[in-house]
mmCIF file of C-alpha atoms in Angstrom:
data_model
loop_
_atom_site.group_PDB
_atom_site.id
_atom_site.type_symbol
_atom_site.label_atom_id
_atom_site.label_comp_id
_atom_site.label_asym_id
_atom_site.label_seq_id
_atom_site.Cartn_x
_atom_site.Cartn_y
_atom_site.Cartn_z
ATOM 1 C CA MET A 277 -86.474 49.054 3.615
ATOM 2 C CA SER A 278 -89.733 47.505 2.451
ATOM 3 C CA TYR A 279 -90.220 43.808 1.821
ATOM 4 C CA ARG A 280 -90.648 44.293 -1.978
ATOM 5 C CA LYS A 281 -87.496 46.411 -2.339
ATOM 6 C CA THR A 282 -85.439 43.995 -0.252
ATOM 7 C CA LEU A 283 -86.645 41.019 -2.313
ATOM 8 C CA LYS A 284 -85.667 42.796 -5.559
ATOM 9 C CA LEU A 285 -82.234 43.527 -4.120
ATOM 10 C CA VAL A 286 -81.598 39.918 -3.095
ATOM 11 C CA CYS A 287 -82.862 38.416 -6.366
ATOM 12 C CA GLY A 288 -81.085 40.970 -8.526
ATOM 13 C CA LEU A 289 -77.521 40.502 -7.304
ATOM 14 C CA ALA A 290 -75.595 37.763 -9.156
ATOM 15 C CA GLY A 291 -78.603 35.503 -9.404
ATOM 16 C CA GLY A 292 -79.268 35.709 -5.681
ATOM 17 C CA SER A 293 -76.046 35.326 -3.683
ATOM 18 C CA ALA A 294 -76.183 32.593 -1.045
ATOM 19 C CA VAL A 295 -74.474 34.920 1.416
ATOM 20 C CA LEU A 296 -77.172 37.568 1.011
ATOM 21 C CA VAL A 297 -79.913 34.960 1.224
ATOM 22 C CA PHE A 298 -78.512 33.623 4.464
ATOM 23 C CA ALA A 299 -78.036 37.116 5.870
ATOM 24 C CA ALA A 300 -81.598 38.055 4.974
ATOM 25 C CA ALA A 301 -82.970 34.905 6.577
ATOM 26 C CA THR A 302 -80.987 35.543 9.738
ATOM 27 C CA ALA A 303 -82.105 39.151 9.891
ATOM 28 C CA ASP A 304 -85.729 38.132 9.470
ATOM 29 C CA SER A 305 -85.446 35.506 12.223
ATOM 30 C CA ARG A 306 -84.196 38.253 14.562
ATOM 31 C CA GLY A 307 -87.104 40.533 13.720
ATOM 32 C CA LEU A 308 -85.104 43.105 11.763
ATOM 33 C CA PHE A 309 -87.758 43.200 9.034
ATOM 34 C CA GLY A 310 -90.551 44.008 11.447
ATOM 35 C CA ASP A 311 -92.644 42.174 13.984
ATOM 36 C CA LEU A 312 -95.005 39.396 12.952
ATOM 37 C CA ARG A 313 -98.604 40.511 12.603
ATOM 38 C CA GLY A 314 -101.385 38.468 14.079
ATOM 39 C CA GLY A 315 -99.058 35.575 14.863
ATOM 40 C CA GLU A 316 -98.494 34.761 11.175
ATOM 41 C CA VAL A 317 -95.206 33.293 10.025
ATOM 42 C CA GLY A 318 -92.569 35.763 8.826
ATOM 43 C CA ARG A 319 -92.698 36.563 5.129
ATOM 44 C CA TRP A 320 -89.081 35.509 4.622
ATOM 45 C CA SER A 321 -89.469 32.120 6.248
ATOM 46 C CA ARG A 322 -92.258 31.268 3.800
ATOM 47 C CA LEU A 323 -89.797 31.316 0.871
ATOM 48 C CA PRO A 324 -88.452 27.752 0.260
ATOM 49 C CA VAL A 325 -84.983 28.954 -0.785
ATOM 50 C CA LEU A 326 -84.620 30.919 2.425
ATOM 51 C CA ARG A 327 -85.937 28.081 4.575
ATOM 52 C CA ALA A 328 -83.291 25.825 3.018
ATOM 53 C CA ALA A 329 -80.582 28.403 3.694
ATOM 54 C CA GLN A 330 -81.374 28.680 7.391
ATOM 55 C CA PRO A 331 -79.502 26.381 9.775
ATOM 56 C CA ALA A 332 -81.450 23.535 11.343
ATOM 57 C CA TRP A 333 -80.497 24.717 14.823
ATOM 58 C CA THR A 334 -80.750 27.922 16.796
ATOM 59 C CA PRO A 335 -78.262 29.331 19.307
ATOM 60 C CA ALA A 336 -80.545 28.149 22.093
ATOM 61 C CA ASN A 337 -80.716 24.581 20.768
ATOM 62 C CA HIS A 338 -77.615 23.671 18.784
ATOM 63 C CA THR A 339 -76.851 20.260 20.297
ATOM 64 C CA PRO A 340 -78.169 17.192 18.421
ATOM 65 C CA SER A 341 -80.393 14.960 20.504
ATOM 66 C CA PRO A 342 -79.393 11.317 21.058
ATOM 67 C CA THR A 343 -81.283 9.017 18.730
ATOM 68 C CA GLY A 344 -80.344 5.590 20.090
ATOM 69 C CA HIS A 345 -80.374 3.657 23.329
ATOM 70 C CA SER A 346 -77.979 4.291 26.191
ATOM 71 C CA TRP A 347 -74.766 2.276 26.385
ATOM 72 C CA ASP A 348 -75.233 -1.215 27.818
ATOM 73 C CA PHE A 349 -72.216 -1.762 30.075
ATOM 74 C CA ASN A 350 -73.164 -5.410 30.525
ATOM 75 C CA TRP A 351 -73.241 -6.150 26.788
ATOM 76 C CA ASP A 352 -70.868 -9.106 27.236
ATOM 77 C CA LYS A 353 -72.608 -10.361 30.404
ATOM 78 C CA ARG A 354 -69.343 -9.936 32.332
ATOM 79 C CA ASP A 355 -70.113 -6.818 34.353
ATOM 80 C CA PRO A 356 -68.805 -7.613 37.872
ATOM 81 C CA SER A 357 -71.423 -5.347 39.435
ATOM 82 C CA THR A 358 -74.171 -7.754 38.365
ATOM 83 C CA LEU A 359 -72.553 -11.074 39.227
ATOM 84 C CA THR A 360 -69.802 -12.400 41.467
ATOM 85 C CA ASN A 361 -68.335 -15.676 40.268
ATOM 86 C CA GLY A 362 -71.537 -16.254 38.346
ATOM 87 C CA LYS A 363 -73.723 -16.122 41.465
ATOM 88 C CA LYS A 364 -75.581 -13.415 43.303
ATOM 89 C CA LYS A 365 -74.077 -12.351 46.602
ATOM 90 C CA GLU A 366 -75.672 -14.166 49.504
ATOM 91 C CA SER A 367 -73.472 -13.217 52.438
ATOM 92 C CA SER A 368 -73.917 -9.828 54.085
ATOM 93 C CA THR A 369 -70.996 -10.260 56.499
ATOM 94 C CA GLU A 370 -68.275 -9.538 53.943
ATOM 95 C CA ASP A 371 -67.434 -6.066 52.755
ATOM 96 C CA PRO A 372 -69.275 -5.831 49.414
ATOM 97 C CA SER A 373 -67.060 -3.052 48.076
ATOM 98 C CA SER A 374 -63.913 -5.104 48.709
ATOM 99 C CA GLU A 375 -65.437 -8.212 47.142
ATOM 100 C CA GLN A 376 -66.585 -6.304 44.096
ATOM 101 C CA ASP A 377 -63.212 -4.605 43.658
ATOM 102 C CA ASN A 378 -61.382 -7.943 43.724
ATOM 103 C CA GLY A 379 -63.732 -9.269 41.062
ATOM 104 C CA LYS A 380 -63.260 -6.365 38.669
ATOM 105 C CA PRO A 381 -61.291 -6.769 35.436
ATOM 106 C CA LYS A 382 -58.194 -4.578 35.428
ATOM 107 C CA ALA A 383 -56.695 -5.227 31.985
ATOM 108 C CA THR A 384 -57.574 -3.839 28.574
ATOM 109 C CA ARG A 385 -57.964 -6.121 25.584
ATOM 110 C CA ASN A 386 -56.749 -4.939 22.186
ATOM 111 C CA ILE A 387 -58.137 -6.976 19.316
ATOM 112 C CA LEU A 388 -56.638 -6.473 15.853
ATOM 113 C CA LEU A 389 -58.950 -7.844 13.183
ATOM 114 C CA ILE A 390 -57.132 -8.552 9.908
ATOM 115 C CA ARG A 391 -58.973 -9.192 6.668
ATOM 116 C CA HIS A 392 -57.345 -11.922 4.562
ATOM 117 C CA SER A 393 -55.389 -10.922 1.468
ATOM 118 C CA GLN A 394 -56.562 -11.133 -2.137
ATOM 119 C CA TYR A 395 -57.350 -14.693 -3.238
ATOM 120 C CA ASN A 396 -58.242 -16.700 -6.331
ATOM 121 C CA LEU A 397 -61.927 -15.975 -6.925
ATOM 122 C CA SER A 398 -62.225 -18.590 -9.657
ATOM 123 C CA GLY A 399 -61.493 -21.479 -7.299
ATOM 124 C CA LEU A 400 -64.322 -24.020 -7.123
ATOM 125 C CA SER A 401 -63.532 -25.177 -3.577
ATOM 126 C CA ASP A 402 -61.978 -23.608 -0.518
ATOM 127 C CA LYS A 403 -58.689 -25.443 -1.160
ATOM 128 C CA GLU A 404 -58.450 -23.771 -4.563
ATOM 129 C CA ARG A 405 -59.215 -20.294 -3.227
ATOM 130 C CA ILE A 406 -55.663 -19.590 -2.198
ATOM 131 C CA LEU A 407 -53.881 -16.242 -2.222
ATOM 132 C CA THR A 408 -52.843 -14.658 -5.491
ATOM 133 C CA PRO A 409 -49.255 -13.411 -5.909
ATOM 134 C CA LEU A 410 -50.551 -9.931 -5.066
ATOM 135 C CA GLY A 411 -52.369 -11.374 -2.052
ATOM 136 C CA ARG A 412 -49.133 -12.824 -0.725
ATOM 137 C CA GLU A 413 -47.487 -9.425 -1.141
ATOM 138 C CA GLN A 414 -50.331 -7.847 0.808
ATOM 139 C CA ALA A 415 -49.888 -10.339 3.641
ATOM 140 C CA GLU A 416 -46.173 -9.534 3.771
ATOM 141 C CA LEU A 417 -46.988 -5.828 4.019
ATOM 142 C CA THR A 418 -49.526 -6.447 6.788
ATOM 143 C CA GLY A 419 -47.023 -8.578 8.689
ATOM 144 C CA SER A 420 -44.382 -5.868 8.374
ATOM 145 C CA ARG A 421 -46.836 -3.288 9.650
ATOM 146 C CA LEU A 422 -47.795 -5.359 12.688
ATOM 147 C CA ALA A 423 -44.126 -5.984 13.484
ATOM 148 C CA ALA A 424 -43.301 -2.287 13.120
ATOM 149 C CA LEU A 425 -45.832 -1.409 15.816
ATOM 150 C CA GLY A 426 -43.450 -2.950 18.358
ATOM 151 C CA ILE A 427 -46.209 -4.774 20.216
ATOM 152 C CA LYS A 428 -45.918 -8.109 22.000
ATOM 153 C CA TYR A 429 -48.853 -10.050 20.609
ATOM 154 C CA ASP A 430 -50.357 -12.767 22.754
ATOM 155 C CA VAL A 431 -52.038 -14.962 20.162
ATOM 156 C CA MET A 432 -53.079 -15.062 16.506
ATOM 157 C CA ILE A 433 -56.419 -16.729 15.846
ATOM 158 C CA HIS A 434 -57.440 -17.313 12.246
ATOM 159 C CA SER A 435 -60.351 -18.631 10.261
ATOM 160 C CA SER A 436 -59.887 -22.191 9.028
ATOM 161 C CA MET A 437 -60.580 -21.141 5.423
ATOM 162 C CA SER A 438 -57.560 -21.393 3.125
ATOM 163 C CA ARG A 439 -57.200 -17.689 2.320
ATOM 164 C CA ALA A 440 -57.259 -16.690 5.997
ATOM 165 C CA THR A 441 -54.941 -19.507 7.065
ATOM 166 C CA GLU A 442 -52.385 -18.624 4.386
ATOM 167 C CA THR A 443 -52.582 -14.931 5.315
ATOM 168 C CA ALA A 444 -51.989 -15.755 8.984
ATOM 169 C CA ASN A 445 -49.020 -17.997 8.188
ATOM 170 C CA ILE A 446 -47.311 -15.262 6.165
ATOM 171 C CA ILE A 447 -47.971 -12.644 8.857
ATOM 172 C CA SER A 448 -46.620 -14.946 11.573
ATOM 173 C CA LYS A 449 -43.204 -15.062 9.902
ATOM 174 C CA HIS A 450 -42.826 -11.364 10.649
ATOM 175 C CA LEU A 451 -43.636 -11.974 14.318
ATOM 176 C CA GLU A 452 -41.349 -14.940 14.965
ATOM 177 C CA GLY A 453 -39.329 -12.972 17.480
ATOM 178 C CA VAL A 454 -42.485 -12.429 19.510
ATOM 179 C CA GLY A 455 -43.391 -16.106 19.484
ATOM 180 C CA VAL A 456 -47.074 -15.755 18.624
ATOM 181 C CA GLU A 457 -49.179 -18.886 18.906
ATOM 182 C CA LEU A 458 -51.421 -19.676 15.910
ATOM 183 C CA VAL A 459 -54.911 -21.038 16.547
ATOM 184 C CA SER A 460 -57.396 -22.094 13.860
ATOM 185 C CA CYS A 461 -61.136 -21.621 14.423
ATOM 186 C CA ASP A 462 -64.100 -22.753 12.303
ATOM 187 C CA LEU A 463 -66.409 -20.174 13.887
ATOM 188 C CA LEU A 464 -64.519 -17.409 12.064
ATOM 189 C CA ARG A 465 -65.252 -18.722 8.575
ATOM 190 C CA GLU A 466 -66.880 -16.321 6.130
ATOM 191 C CA GLY A 467 -70.654 -16.209 5.889
ATOM 192 C CA ALA A 468 -73.839 -14.174 5.961
ATOM 193 C CA PRO A 469 -74.204 -12.769 9.509
ATOM 194 C CA ILE A 470 -77.553 -11.011 9.169
ATOM 195 C CA GLU A 471 -79.664 -9.640 6.328
ATOM 196 C CA PRO A 472 -78.238 -6.189 5.563
ATOM 197 C CA VAL A 473 -80.240 -2.972 5.683
ATOM 198 C CA PRO A 474 -80.569 -1.433 3.187
ATOM 199 C CA PRO A 475 -80.692 -4.602 1.064
ATOM 200 C CA VAL A 476 -78.467 -5.137 -1.958
ATOM 201 C CA THR A 477 -79.318 -6.771 -5.256
ATOM 202 C CA HIS A 478 -75.963 -8.357 -6.141
ATOM 203 C CA TRP A 479 -75.816 -10.682 -3.114
ATOM 204 C CA LYS A 480 -78.850 -12.509 -1.780
ATOM 205 C CA PRO A 481 -78.222 -15.499 0.505
ATOM 206 C CA ASP A 482 -81.309 -17.510 1.372
ATOM 207 C CA ALA A 483 -82.950 -17.559 4.784
ATOM 208 C CA VAL A 484 -81.290 -20.846 5.753
ATOM 209 C CA GLN A 485 -77.804 -19.419 5.198
ATOM 210 C CA TYR A 486 -78.577 -16.361 7.323
ATOM 211 C CA HIS A 487 -79.982 -18.654 10.016
ATOM 212 C CA GLU A 488 -76.944 -20.950 10.119
ATOM 213 C CA ASP A 489 -74.135 -18.468 9.435
ATOM 214 C CA GLY A 490 -75.659 -15.834 11.683
ATOM 215 C CA ALA A 491 -75.698 -18.136 14.701
ATOM 216 C CA ARG A 492 -72.112 -19.239 14.052
ATOM 217 C CA ILE A 493 -70.717 -15.720 13.572
ATOM 218 C CA GLU A 494 -72.583 -14.492 16.649
ATOM 219 C CA ALA A 495 -71.035 -17.384 18.593
ATOM 220 C CA ALA A 496 -67.602 -16.253 17.357
ATOM 221 C CA PHE A 497 -68.334 -12.719 18.526
ATOM 222 C CA ARG A 498 -69.293 -13.925 22.000
ATOM 223 C CA ARG A 499 -66.196 -16.100 22.236
ATOM 224 C CA TYR A 500 -63.635 -13.506 21.190
ATOM 225 C CA ILE A 501 -65.106 -10.022 21.712
ATOM 226 C CA HIS A 502 -65.523 -9.281 25.415
ATOM 227 C CA ARG A 503 -63.756 -7.538 28.283
ATOM 228 C CA ALA A 504 -60.773 -9.156 29.978
ATOM 229 C CA ASP A 505 -61.181 -11.891 32.543
ATOM 230 C CA THR A 506 -60.642 -10.881 36.159
ATOM 231 C CA LYS A 507 -57.538 -13.107 36.286
ATOM 232 C CA GLN A 508 -55.848 -11.164 33.474
ATOM 233 C CA LYS A 509 -53.396 -8.719 35.013
ATOM 234 C CA GLU A 510 -51.783 -7.086 31.970
ATOM 235 C CA ASP A 511 -53.165 -5.561 28.787
ATOM 236 C CA SER A 512 -53.317 -7.989 25.881
ATOM 237 C CA TYR A 513 -52.921 -7.702 22.111
ATOM 238 C CA GLU A 514 -54.639 -10.399 20.091
ATOM 239 C CA ILE A 515 -54.729 -10.805 16.307
ATOM 240 C CA ILE A 516 -57.717 -12.342 14.542
ATOM 241 C CA VAL A 517 -57.325 -13.059 10.825
ATOM 242 C CA CYS A 518 -60.688 -13.640 9.190
ATOM 243 C CA HIS A 519 -63.124 -12.150 6.669
ATOM 244 C CA ALA A 520 -64.808 -8.886 5.757
ATOM 245 C CA ASN A 521 -68.354 -9.898 6.698
ATOM 246 C CA VAL A 522 -67.224 -11.263 10.050
ATOM 247 C CA ILE A 523 -65.152 -8.184 10.884
ATOM 248 C CA ARG A 524 -67.876 -5.727 9.920
ATOM 249 C CA TYR A 525 -70.440 -7.603 11.982
ATOM 250 C CA PHE A 526 -68.056 -7.687 14.960
ATOM 251 C CA VAL A 527 -67.552 -3.917 14.737
ATOM 252 C CA CYS A 528 -71.293 -3.202 14.683
ATOM 253 C CA ARG A 529 -71.950 -5.517 17.634
ATOM 254 C CA ALA A 530 -69.013 -4.246 19.686
ATOM 255 C CA LEU A 531 -69.983 -0.590 19.219
ATOM 256 C CA GLN A 532 -73.660 -1.405 19.831
ATOM 257 C CA PHE A 533 -74.604 -0.174 16.383
ATOM 258 C CA PRO A 534 -77.471 -1.876 14.536
ATOM 259 C CA PRO A 535 -75.860 -5.141 13.336
ATOM 260 C CA GLU A 536 -77.854 -5.066 10.102
ATOM 261 C CA GLY A 537 -75.723 -2.075 9.060
ATOM 262 C CA TRP A 538 -72.588 -4.182 8.616
ATOM 263 C CA LEU A 539 -72.626 -3.998 4.802
ATOM 264 C CA ARG A 540 -72.427 -0.192 4.855
ATOM 265 C CA MET A 541 -68.680 -0.480 5.510
ATOM 266 C CA GLY A 542 -65.912 -1.586 3.165
ATOM 267 C CA LEU A 543 -62.575 -3.229 4.002
ATOM 268 C CA ASN A 544 -59.476 -3.642 1.849
ATOM 269 C CA ASN A 545 -57.616 -6.924 1.720
ATOM 270 C CA GLY A 546 -54.965 -7.165 4.422
ATOM 271 C CA SER A 547 -56.403 -4.190 6.303
ATOM 272 C CA ILE A 548 -56.256 -3.762 10.070
ATOM 273 C CA THR A 549 -59.277 -3.011 12.258
ATOM 274 C CA TRP A 550 -58.425 -2.324 15.909
ATOM 275 C CA LEU A 551 -60.911 -2.674 18.753
ATOM 276 C CA THR A 552 -60.088 -1.737 22.346
ATOM 277 C CA ILE A 553 -62.196 -3.150 25.189
ATOM 278 C CA ARG A 554 -61.742 -1.493 28.581
ATOM 279 C CA PRO A 555 -62.285 -3.245 31.922
ATOM 280 C CA SER A 556 -65.445 -1.171 32.397
ATOM 281 C CA GLY A 557 -66.983 -2.590 29.241
ATOM 282 C CA ARG A 558 -66.370 0.513 27.142
ATOM 283 C CA VAL A 559 -65.379 -0.233 23.567
ATOM 284 C CA ALA A 560 -63.421 2.003 21.203
ATOM 285 C CA LEU A 561 -62.658 1.597 17.511
ATOM 286 C CA ARG A 562 -59.077 2.782 17.013
ATOM 287 C CA THR A 563 -58.878 1.974 13.314
ATOM 288 C CA LEU A 564 -61.309 0.612 10.733
ATOM 289 C CA GLY A 565 -59.825 -1.109 7.705
ATOM 290 C CA ASP A 566 -56.448 0.634 7.951
ATOM 291 C CA SER A 567 -54.431 -0.116 4.812
ATOM 292 C CA GLY A 568 -52.479 3.125 4.540
ATOM 293 C CA PHE A 569 -49.247 1.186 4.977
ATOM 294 C CA MET A 570 -49.737 -0.379 1.508
ATOM 295 C CA PRO A 571 -48.761 1.322 -1.755
ATOM 296 C CA PRO A 572 -51.819 2.399 -3.783
ATOM 297 C CA ASP A 573 -51.124 -0.197 -6.498
ATOM 298 C CA LYS A 574 -51.331 -2.986 -3.916
ATOM 299 C CA LEU A 575 -54.815 -2.117 -2.651
ATOM 300 C CA THR A 576 -57.709 -4.428 -3.477
ATOM 301 C CA ARG A 577 -61.116 -5.225 -2.011
ATOM 302 C CA THR A 578 -62.012 -8.628 -3.448
#
């Protein structure tokens, strides 16, 4: 069939069926419409609609190429293969493999990051920005969910801001049988971790706030997000109740994603984000902002 007749057939059927367009493009790429003359590009591939219909890969090259850097296993500066007790090995008489094995972490850390519940946005000070009645309901639901998981939690650390402290106190009542210790931390207070990319117009902290909050939130990340200590023998489950900006920044840093992308994610109030840190330094995100345990009419993101 000639090129002209084939083109009329494709364009004349139902306004140009996408299936026929794709089939024609595939046939042309396999040389079924004739060999190329003089090295020129196939007639079909010159048509924009057909170029758009063709897949971006070929059977010989269908695997996407990595676009980022390789995984840094020493991201938390606790890789036992680089240091032993904070010092380089000096003795050559001891068995290095035995020494290194004894200094390896063996436990997995599970960190459950909880965003505080809905709070009073009209409060002028932190003391006035307490949970709303709906926010207290959300905290009860989150506490019930954590209790239903049947996990023995080791500690609950919370931001010292009122809304996070109140959320943590309500959750802790559901875990009384576990005996979870509550610890308050100023480093976990809400703030502006790093200027987001792409930028937004509705929220523009000044450079000083980014400079101060960013250093504090990064310090919180380094304190709480890392592999287990070599002395830890059993897997741990730790709860951190804090804020959306802090959690989103933690997730980006832990997964070695660009930290400036933190604002591309959204988290509901009372949601659960679960990070797992293996002894090797591998990090996995088990859940991000899980709030499926709440009824739809209880979901908010303020």
